[in-house]
Short mmCIF file of C-alpha atoms and ligand atoms in Angstrom, two decimals:
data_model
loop_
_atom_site.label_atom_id
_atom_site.label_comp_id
_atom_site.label_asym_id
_atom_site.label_seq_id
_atom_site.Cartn_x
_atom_site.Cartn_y
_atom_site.Cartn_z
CA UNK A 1 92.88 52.35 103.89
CA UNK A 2 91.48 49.39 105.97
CA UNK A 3 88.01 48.48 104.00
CA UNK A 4 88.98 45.04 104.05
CA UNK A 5 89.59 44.92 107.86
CA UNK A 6 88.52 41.99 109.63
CA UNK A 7 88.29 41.56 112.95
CA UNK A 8 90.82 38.44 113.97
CA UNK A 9 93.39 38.68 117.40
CA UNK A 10 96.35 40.15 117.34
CA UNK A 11 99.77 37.89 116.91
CA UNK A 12 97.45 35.20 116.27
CA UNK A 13 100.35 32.58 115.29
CA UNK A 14 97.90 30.63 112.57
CA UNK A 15 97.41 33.73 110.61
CA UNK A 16 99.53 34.38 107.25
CA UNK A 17 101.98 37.14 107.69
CA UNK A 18 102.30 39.77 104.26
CA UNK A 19 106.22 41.01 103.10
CA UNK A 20 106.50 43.00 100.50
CA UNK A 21 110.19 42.94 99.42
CA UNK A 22 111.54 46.63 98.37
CA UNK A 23 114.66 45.91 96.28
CA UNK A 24 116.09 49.07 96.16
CA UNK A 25 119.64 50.09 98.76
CA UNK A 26 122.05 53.55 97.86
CA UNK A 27 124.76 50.99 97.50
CA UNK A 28 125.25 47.53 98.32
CA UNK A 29 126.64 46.80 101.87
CA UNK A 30 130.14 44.42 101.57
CA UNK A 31 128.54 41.60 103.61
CA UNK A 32 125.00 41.47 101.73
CA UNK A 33 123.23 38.61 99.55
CA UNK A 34 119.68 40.07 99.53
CA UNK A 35 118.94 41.05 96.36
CA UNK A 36 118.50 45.04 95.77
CA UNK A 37 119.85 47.76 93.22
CA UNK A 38 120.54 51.21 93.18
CA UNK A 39 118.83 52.32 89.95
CA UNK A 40 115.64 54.25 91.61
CA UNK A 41 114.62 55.25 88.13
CA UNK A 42 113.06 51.75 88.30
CA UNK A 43 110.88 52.88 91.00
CA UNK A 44 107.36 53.76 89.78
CA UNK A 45 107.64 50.91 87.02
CA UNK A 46 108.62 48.61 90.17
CA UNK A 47 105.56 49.93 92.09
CA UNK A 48 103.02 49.28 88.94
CA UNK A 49 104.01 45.76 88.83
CA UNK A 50 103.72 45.84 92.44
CA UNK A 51 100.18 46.48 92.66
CA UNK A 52 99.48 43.81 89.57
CA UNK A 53 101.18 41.15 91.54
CA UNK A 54 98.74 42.11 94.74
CA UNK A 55 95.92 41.92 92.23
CA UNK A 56 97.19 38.17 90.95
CA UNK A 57 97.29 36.65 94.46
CA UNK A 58 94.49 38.76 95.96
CA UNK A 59 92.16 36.98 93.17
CA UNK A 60 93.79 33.19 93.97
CA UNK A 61 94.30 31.32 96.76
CA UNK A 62 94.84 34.25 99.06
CA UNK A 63 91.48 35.98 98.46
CA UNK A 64 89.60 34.78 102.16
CA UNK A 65 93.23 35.10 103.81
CA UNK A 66 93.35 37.85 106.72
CA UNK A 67 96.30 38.44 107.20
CA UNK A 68 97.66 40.03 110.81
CA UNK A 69 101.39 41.86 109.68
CA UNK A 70 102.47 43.91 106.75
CA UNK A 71 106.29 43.52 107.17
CA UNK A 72 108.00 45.95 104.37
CA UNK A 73 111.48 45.24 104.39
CA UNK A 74 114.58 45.00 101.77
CA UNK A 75 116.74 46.45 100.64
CA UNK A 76 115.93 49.85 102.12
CA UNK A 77 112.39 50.56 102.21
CA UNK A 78 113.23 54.14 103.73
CA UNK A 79 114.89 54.83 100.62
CA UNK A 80 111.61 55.55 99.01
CA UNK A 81 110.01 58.90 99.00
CA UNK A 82 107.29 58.96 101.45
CA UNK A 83 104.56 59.31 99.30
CA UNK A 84 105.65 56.04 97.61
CA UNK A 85 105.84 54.22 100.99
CA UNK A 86 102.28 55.70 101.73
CA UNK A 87 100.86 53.97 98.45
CA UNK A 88 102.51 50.82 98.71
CA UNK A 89 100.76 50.33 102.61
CA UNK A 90 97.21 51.61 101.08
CA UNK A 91 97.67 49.13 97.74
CA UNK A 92 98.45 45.84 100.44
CA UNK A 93 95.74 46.82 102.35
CA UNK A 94 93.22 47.68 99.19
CA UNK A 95 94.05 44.59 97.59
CA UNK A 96 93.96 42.07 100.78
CA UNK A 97 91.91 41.58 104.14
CA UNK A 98 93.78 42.43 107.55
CA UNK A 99 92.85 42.08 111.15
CA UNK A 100 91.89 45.28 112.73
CA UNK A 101 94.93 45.57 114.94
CA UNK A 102 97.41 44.25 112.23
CA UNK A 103 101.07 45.47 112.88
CA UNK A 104 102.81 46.94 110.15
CA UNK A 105 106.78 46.88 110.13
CA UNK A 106 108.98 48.91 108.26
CA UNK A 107 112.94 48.86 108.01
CA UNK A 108 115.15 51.86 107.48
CA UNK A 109 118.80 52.71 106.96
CA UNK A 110 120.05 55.66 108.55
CA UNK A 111 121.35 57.24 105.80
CA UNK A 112 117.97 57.57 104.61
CA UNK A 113 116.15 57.46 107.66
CA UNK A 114 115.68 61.43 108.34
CA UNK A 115 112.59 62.32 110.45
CA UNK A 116 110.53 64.10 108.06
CA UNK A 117 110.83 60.56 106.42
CA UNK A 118 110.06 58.68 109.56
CA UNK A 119 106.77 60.78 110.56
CA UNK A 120 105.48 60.46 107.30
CA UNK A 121 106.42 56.61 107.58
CA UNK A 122 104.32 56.75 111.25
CA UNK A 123 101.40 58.69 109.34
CA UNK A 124 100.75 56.24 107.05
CA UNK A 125 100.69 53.05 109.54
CA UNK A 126 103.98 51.95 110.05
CA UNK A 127 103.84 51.15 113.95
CA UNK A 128 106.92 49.17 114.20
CA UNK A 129 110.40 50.29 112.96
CA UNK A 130 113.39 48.03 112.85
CA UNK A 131 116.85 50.20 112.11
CA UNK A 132 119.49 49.25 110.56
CA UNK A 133 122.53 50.29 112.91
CA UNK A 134 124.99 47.48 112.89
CA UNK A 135 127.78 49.59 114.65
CA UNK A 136 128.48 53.18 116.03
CA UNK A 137 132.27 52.06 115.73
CA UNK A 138 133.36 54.14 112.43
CA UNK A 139 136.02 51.30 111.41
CA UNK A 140 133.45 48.71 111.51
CA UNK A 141 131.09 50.19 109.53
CA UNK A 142 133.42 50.97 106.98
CA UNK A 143 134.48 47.06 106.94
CA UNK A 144 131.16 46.44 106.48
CA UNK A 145 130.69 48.87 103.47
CA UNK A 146 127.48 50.55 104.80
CA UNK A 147 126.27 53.97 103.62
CA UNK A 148 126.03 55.73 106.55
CA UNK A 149 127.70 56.97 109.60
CA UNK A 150 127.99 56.37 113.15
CA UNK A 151 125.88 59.77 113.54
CA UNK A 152 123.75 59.26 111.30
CA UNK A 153 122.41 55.78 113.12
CA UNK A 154 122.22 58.00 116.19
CA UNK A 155 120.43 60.67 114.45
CA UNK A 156 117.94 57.99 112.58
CA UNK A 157 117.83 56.51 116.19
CA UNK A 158 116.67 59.62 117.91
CA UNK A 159 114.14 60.61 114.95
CA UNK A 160 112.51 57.21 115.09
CA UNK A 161 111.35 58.64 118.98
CA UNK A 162 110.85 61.53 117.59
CA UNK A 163 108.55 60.92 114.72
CA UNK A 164 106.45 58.82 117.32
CA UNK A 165 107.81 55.42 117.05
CA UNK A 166 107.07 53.70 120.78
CA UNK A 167 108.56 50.32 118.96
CA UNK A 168 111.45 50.88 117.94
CA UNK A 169 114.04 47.53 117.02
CA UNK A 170 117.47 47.96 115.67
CA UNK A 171 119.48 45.62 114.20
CA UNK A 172 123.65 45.46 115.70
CA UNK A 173 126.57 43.26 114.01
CA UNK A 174 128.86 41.32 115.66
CA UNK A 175 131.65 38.77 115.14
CA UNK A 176 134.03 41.09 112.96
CA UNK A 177 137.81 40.70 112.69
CA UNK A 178 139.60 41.54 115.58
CA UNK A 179 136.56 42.90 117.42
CA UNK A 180 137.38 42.54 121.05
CA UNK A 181 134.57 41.75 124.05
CA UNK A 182 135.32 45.69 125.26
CA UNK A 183 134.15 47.11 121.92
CA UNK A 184 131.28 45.17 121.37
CA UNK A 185 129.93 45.79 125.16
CA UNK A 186 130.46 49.34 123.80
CA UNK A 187 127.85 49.05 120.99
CA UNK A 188 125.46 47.13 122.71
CA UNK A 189 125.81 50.03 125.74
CA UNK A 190 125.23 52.94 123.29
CA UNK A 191 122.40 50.89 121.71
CA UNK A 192 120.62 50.52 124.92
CA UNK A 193 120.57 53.84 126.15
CA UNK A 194 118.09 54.44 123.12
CA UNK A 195 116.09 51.67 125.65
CA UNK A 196 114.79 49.92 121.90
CA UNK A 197 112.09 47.48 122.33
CA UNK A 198 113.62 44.88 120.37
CA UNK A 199 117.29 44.19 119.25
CA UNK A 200 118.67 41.54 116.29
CA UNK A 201 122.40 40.96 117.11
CA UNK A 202 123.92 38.95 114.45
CA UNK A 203 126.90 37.16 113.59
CA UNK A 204 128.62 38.73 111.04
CA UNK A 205 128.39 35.74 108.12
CA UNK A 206 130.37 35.47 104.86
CA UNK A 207 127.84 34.92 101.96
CA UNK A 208 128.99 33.44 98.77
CA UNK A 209 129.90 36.24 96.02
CA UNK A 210 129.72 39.03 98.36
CA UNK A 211 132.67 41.77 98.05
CA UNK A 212 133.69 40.79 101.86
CA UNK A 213 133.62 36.64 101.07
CA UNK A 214 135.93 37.76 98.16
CA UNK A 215 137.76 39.54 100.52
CA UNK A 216 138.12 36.71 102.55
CA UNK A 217 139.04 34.27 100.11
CA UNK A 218 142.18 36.52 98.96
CA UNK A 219 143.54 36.57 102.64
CA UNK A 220 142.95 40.28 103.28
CA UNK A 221 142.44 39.17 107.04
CA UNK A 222 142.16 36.73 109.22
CA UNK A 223 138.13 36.13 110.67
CA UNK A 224 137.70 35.86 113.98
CA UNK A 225 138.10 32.67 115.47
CA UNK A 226 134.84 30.76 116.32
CA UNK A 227 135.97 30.34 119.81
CA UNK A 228 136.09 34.08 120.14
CA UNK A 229 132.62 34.40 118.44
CA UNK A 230 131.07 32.03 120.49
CA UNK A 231 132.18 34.20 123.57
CA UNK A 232 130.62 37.49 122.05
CA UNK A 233 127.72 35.51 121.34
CA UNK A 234 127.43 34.82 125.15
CA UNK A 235 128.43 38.08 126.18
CA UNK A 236 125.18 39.50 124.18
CA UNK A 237 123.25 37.04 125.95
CA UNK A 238 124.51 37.82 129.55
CA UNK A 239 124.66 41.21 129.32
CA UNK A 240 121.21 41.82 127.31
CA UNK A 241 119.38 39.68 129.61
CA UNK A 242 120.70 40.96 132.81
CA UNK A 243 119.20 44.46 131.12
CA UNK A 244 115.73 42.75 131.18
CA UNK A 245 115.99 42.03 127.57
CA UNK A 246 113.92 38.60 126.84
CA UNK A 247 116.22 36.56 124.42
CA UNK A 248 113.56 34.41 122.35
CA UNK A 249 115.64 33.56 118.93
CA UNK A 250 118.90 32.86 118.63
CA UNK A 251 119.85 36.71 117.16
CA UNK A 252 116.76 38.15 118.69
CA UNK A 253 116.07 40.14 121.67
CA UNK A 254 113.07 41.73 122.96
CA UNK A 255 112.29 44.67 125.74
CA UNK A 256 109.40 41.67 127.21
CA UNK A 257 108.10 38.79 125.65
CA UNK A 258 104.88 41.39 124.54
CA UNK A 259 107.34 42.80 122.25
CA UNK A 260 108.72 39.68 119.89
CA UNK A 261 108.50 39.96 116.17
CA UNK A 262 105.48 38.52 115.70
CA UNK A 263 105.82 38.67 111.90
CA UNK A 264 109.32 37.21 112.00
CA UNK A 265 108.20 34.05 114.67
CA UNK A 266 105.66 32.85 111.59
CA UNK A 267 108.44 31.94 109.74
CA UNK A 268 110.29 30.14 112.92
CA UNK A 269 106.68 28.50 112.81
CA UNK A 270 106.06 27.44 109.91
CA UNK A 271 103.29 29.66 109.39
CA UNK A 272 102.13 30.63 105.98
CA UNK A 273 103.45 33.85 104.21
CA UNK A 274 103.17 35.48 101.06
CA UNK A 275 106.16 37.13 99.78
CA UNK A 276 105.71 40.19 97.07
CA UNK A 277 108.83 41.95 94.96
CA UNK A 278 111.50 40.67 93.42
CA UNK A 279 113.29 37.72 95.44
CA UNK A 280 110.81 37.64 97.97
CA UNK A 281 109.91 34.13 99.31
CA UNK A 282 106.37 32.96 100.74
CA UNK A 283 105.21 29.75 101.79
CA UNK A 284 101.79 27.83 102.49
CA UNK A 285 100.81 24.67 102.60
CA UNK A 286 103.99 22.97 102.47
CA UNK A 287 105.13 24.35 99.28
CA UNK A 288 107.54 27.17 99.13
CA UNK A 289 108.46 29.53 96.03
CA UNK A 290 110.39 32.21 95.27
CA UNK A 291 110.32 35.40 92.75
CA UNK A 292 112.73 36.12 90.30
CA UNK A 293 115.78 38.66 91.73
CA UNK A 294 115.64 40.82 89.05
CA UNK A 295 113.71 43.91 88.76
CA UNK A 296 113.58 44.41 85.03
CA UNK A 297 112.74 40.42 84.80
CA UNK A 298 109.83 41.27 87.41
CA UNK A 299 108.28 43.70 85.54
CA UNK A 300 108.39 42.35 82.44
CA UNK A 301 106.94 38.65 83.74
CA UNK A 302 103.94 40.74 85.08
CA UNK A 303 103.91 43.61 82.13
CA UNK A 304 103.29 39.53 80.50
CA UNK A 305 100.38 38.86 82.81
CA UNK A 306 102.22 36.14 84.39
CA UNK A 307 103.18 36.07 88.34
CA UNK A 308 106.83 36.82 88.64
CA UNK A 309 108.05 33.18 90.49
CA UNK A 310 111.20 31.78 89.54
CA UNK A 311 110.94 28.63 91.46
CA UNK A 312 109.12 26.38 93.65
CA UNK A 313 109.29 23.32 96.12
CA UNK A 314 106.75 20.51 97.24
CA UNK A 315 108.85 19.88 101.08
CA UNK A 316 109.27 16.34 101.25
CA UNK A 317 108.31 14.96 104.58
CA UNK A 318 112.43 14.97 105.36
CA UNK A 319 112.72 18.83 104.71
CA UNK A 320 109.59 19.62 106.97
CA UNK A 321 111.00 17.31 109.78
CA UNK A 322 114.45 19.12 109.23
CA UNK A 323 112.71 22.85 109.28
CA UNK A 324 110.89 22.14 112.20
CA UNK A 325 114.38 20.81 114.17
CA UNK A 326 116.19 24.10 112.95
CA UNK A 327 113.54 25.98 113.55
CA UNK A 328 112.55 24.99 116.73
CA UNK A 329 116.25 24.71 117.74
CA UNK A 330 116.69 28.57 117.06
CA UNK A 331 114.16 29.60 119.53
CA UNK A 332 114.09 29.70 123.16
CA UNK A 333 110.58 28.24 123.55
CA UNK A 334 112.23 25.03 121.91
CA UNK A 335 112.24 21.96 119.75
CA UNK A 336 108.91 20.35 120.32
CA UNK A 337 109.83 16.40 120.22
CA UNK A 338 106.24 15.27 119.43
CA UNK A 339 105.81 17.87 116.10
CA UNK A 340 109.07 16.19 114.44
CA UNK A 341 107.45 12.66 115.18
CA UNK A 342 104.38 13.39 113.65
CA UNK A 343 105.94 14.70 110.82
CA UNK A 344 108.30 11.33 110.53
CA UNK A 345 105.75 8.90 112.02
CA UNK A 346 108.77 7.67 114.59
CA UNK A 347 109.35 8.43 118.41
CA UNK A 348 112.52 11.08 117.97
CA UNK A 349 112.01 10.68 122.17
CA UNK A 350 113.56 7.22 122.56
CA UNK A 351 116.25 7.70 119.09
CA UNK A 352 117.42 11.24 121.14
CA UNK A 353 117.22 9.80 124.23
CA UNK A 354 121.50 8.86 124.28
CA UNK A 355 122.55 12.11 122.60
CA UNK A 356 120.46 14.14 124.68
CA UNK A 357 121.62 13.32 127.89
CA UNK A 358 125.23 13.77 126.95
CA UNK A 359 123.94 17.20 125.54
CA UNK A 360 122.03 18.23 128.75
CA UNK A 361 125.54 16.64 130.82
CA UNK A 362 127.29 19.00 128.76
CA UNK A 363 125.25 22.18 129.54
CA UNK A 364 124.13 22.42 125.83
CA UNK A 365 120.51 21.20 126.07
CA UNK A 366 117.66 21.39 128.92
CA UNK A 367 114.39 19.53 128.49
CA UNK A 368 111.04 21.18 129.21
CA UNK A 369 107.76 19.36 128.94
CA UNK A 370 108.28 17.47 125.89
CA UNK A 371 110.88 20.10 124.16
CA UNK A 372 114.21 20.55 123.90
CA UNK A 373 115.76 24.33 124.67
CA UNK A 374 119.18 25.13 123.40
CA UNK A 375 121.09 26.87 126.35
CA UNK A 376 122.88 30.09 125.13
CA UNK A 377 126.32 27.49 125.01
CA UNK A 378 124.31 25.05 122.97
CA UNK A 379 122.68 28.26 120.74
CA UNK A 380 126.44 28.83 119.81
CA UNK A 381 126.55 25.16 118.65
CA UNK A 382 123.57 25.24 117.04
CA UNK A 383 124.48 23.94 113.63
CA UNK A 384 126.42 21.13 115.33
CA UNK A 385 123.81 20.03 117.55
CA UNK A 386 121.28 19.50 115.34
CA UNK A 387 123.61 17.61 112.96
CA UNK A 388 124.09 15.37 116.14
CA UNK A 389 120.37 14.95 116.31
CA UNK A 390 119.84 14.59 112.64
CA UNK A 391 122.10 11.42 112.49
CA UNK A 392 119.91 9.60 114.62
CA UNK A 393 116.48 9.96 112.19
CA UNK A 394 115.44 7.86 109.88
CA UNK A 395 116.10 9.98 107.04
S1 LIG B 1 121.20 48.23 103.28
FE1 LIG B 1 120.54 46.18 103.93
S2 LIG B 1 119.66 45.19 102.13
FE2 LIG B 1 120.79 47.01 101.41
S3 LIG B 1 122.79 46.20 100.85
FE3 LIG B 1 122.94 46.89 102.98
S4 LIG B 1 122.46 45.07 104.25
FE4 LIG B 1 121.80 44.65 102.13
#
């Protein structure tokens, strides 16, 4: 499975990361814009053109890469038989070069996430599994319109141990109508007596043309007021990292800082990635592009011999200056002042200077060796503060 191996470091940030996009879900969750259907028929067509679009970009510009994570994520990758899972790892790792101690990530959903599933998952590489719990409240995961049950997240929870998982990450949802502080202490709780070595908690969003935005746009309830957000937010914070829990990204949590995503920090780093499956994105040198969301349109562009992209971008020096601020603004190591003026040629130091110390007066902002860190009150005003800083560039 490994004949391309190369031996390269481990989370070695310079290194291109590998996703491989599985667009398949049982039914589409209420809050959800990824792109994903429920027609499995699609399947082994879907993993044909799979492998062609490995062979495209293993013959191009991503021949000498060596690449140090295979993230396979969705959609629902557990959905998948295992055998399918098993030949979708071997054809990434056939078709491109890896370091020797190259993590693999997978994601599962719980309703699909049963352990004969798992173990085979484990057997063929899989080392890291992120799952997919969002709740153990029934109510909220019936607002949310996800397939599964409270039990079954605890039973997907306890098979992930079982089928020899020692990195295990689950994903939690917060921020939903009415939720009060005592009920979302109570998720987090149950969540950490399954002592996972990493934990997303994310603010519930409303995406354009998803059932709940539509929802929300016909007054069906009232979302929860930002104030009250902002408080759970902090709440997450406090209580996670009084647990030990090292918060590193705004929605991201990890047992020690051993135990980040490193797959996940190349894209808060700019680091390149190539993106395979419908709607998956990648990104190197500067240019980004993006394949077509469409499975049928997918196979057909590479039944054509073509790659399946349906777009692309040169970033302008102002979009890689305004990455790098967002970016860096998400994560607790920080906005590094010196990377956004060498992007924009101009001292950001001495234009910040004003706003900054208002931020810092404010509690929002602490400086550290030539970065800015967002404190967990300014992480909950992140959007705001980097419009602040934004106005003062020379954009
Ligand atoms: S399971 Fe995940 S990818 Fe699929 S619809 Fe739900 S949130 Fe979206």
């Amino acid at each position: 499975m490994r004949a391309n191996s190369i031996q390269k470091p481990l989370k070695n940030p310079a290194l291109p990361g590998l996703y491989i996009h599985i667009p398949f879900c049982r039914a589409k969750c209420a809050y959800c814009d990824f792109y994903s259907v429920a027609d499995l028929a699609l399947v082994p067509a879907w993993i044909d053109a799979l492998e062609r679009e490995m062979a495209l970009y293993s013959r191009e510009e991503w021949q000498q890469a060596c690449f140090d994570t295979l993230y396979i994520g969705g959609g629902t990758p557990s959905i998948l038989e295992a055998g399918q899972i098993e030949k979708i790892i071997a054809l990434a790792f056939m078709h491109f070069a890896f370091a020797d101690d190259a993590v693999i990530y997978a994601e599962a959903n719980p309703c699909s996430a049963d352990l004969e599933k798992l173990a085979a998952m484990r057997r063929a590489g899989v080392t890291r599994l992120h799952l997919g719990v969002q709740s153990f409240g029934g109510d909220n995961l019936s607002f949310l319109g996800r397939s599964h049950t409270a039990d079954q997240a605890r039973q997907g929870l306890n098979a992930a141990r079982q089928a020899g998982f020692g990195y295990l990450g689950a994903d939690l949802i917060f921020g939903l109508p009415g939720q009060t502080l005592k009920s979302w202490q109570a998720d987090m709780e149950e969540m950490l007596s399954y002592k996972p070595e990493h934990l997303s908690c994310y603010l519930l969003s409303y995406e354009p043309d998803t059932p709940l935005w539509a929802r929300l746009a016909r007054g069906e309830f009232d979302p929860l007021p930002q104030a009250k957000a902002a408080t759970l937010f902090a709440l997450t914070h406090d209580f996670l990292t009084r647990t030990g829990y090292v918060h590193y990204e705004i929605s991201n949590y990890a047992a020690n800082k051993e135990l980040v995503s490193c797959h996940n920090t190349k894209y808060w780093n700019r680091a390149p990635y190539l993106g395979l499956g419908p709607g998956a994105h990648s990104f190197y040198k500067e240019r980004r592009w993006w394949n077509l969301s469409d499975v049928n349109g997918y196979i057909s562009a590479i039944e054509k011999g073509k790659k399946p992209v349906a777009g692309s971008e040169n970033l302008s020096v102002e979009q890689r200056a305004l990455e790098e601020i967002y970016l860096g603004l998400r994560q607790s190591a920080g906005l590094d002042l010196a990377a956004v003026g060498e992007i924009l040629n101009f001292d950001c130091q001495k234009a910040w200077e004003n706003a900054l110390q208002a931020l810092n007066a404010n509690g929002f902002v602490s400086r550290q060796k030539g970065r800015v860190v967002l404190t967990p009150l300014g992480m909950a005003r992140l959007d705001s503060i980097a419009g602040l800083l934004i106005q003062n560039l020379p954009l």
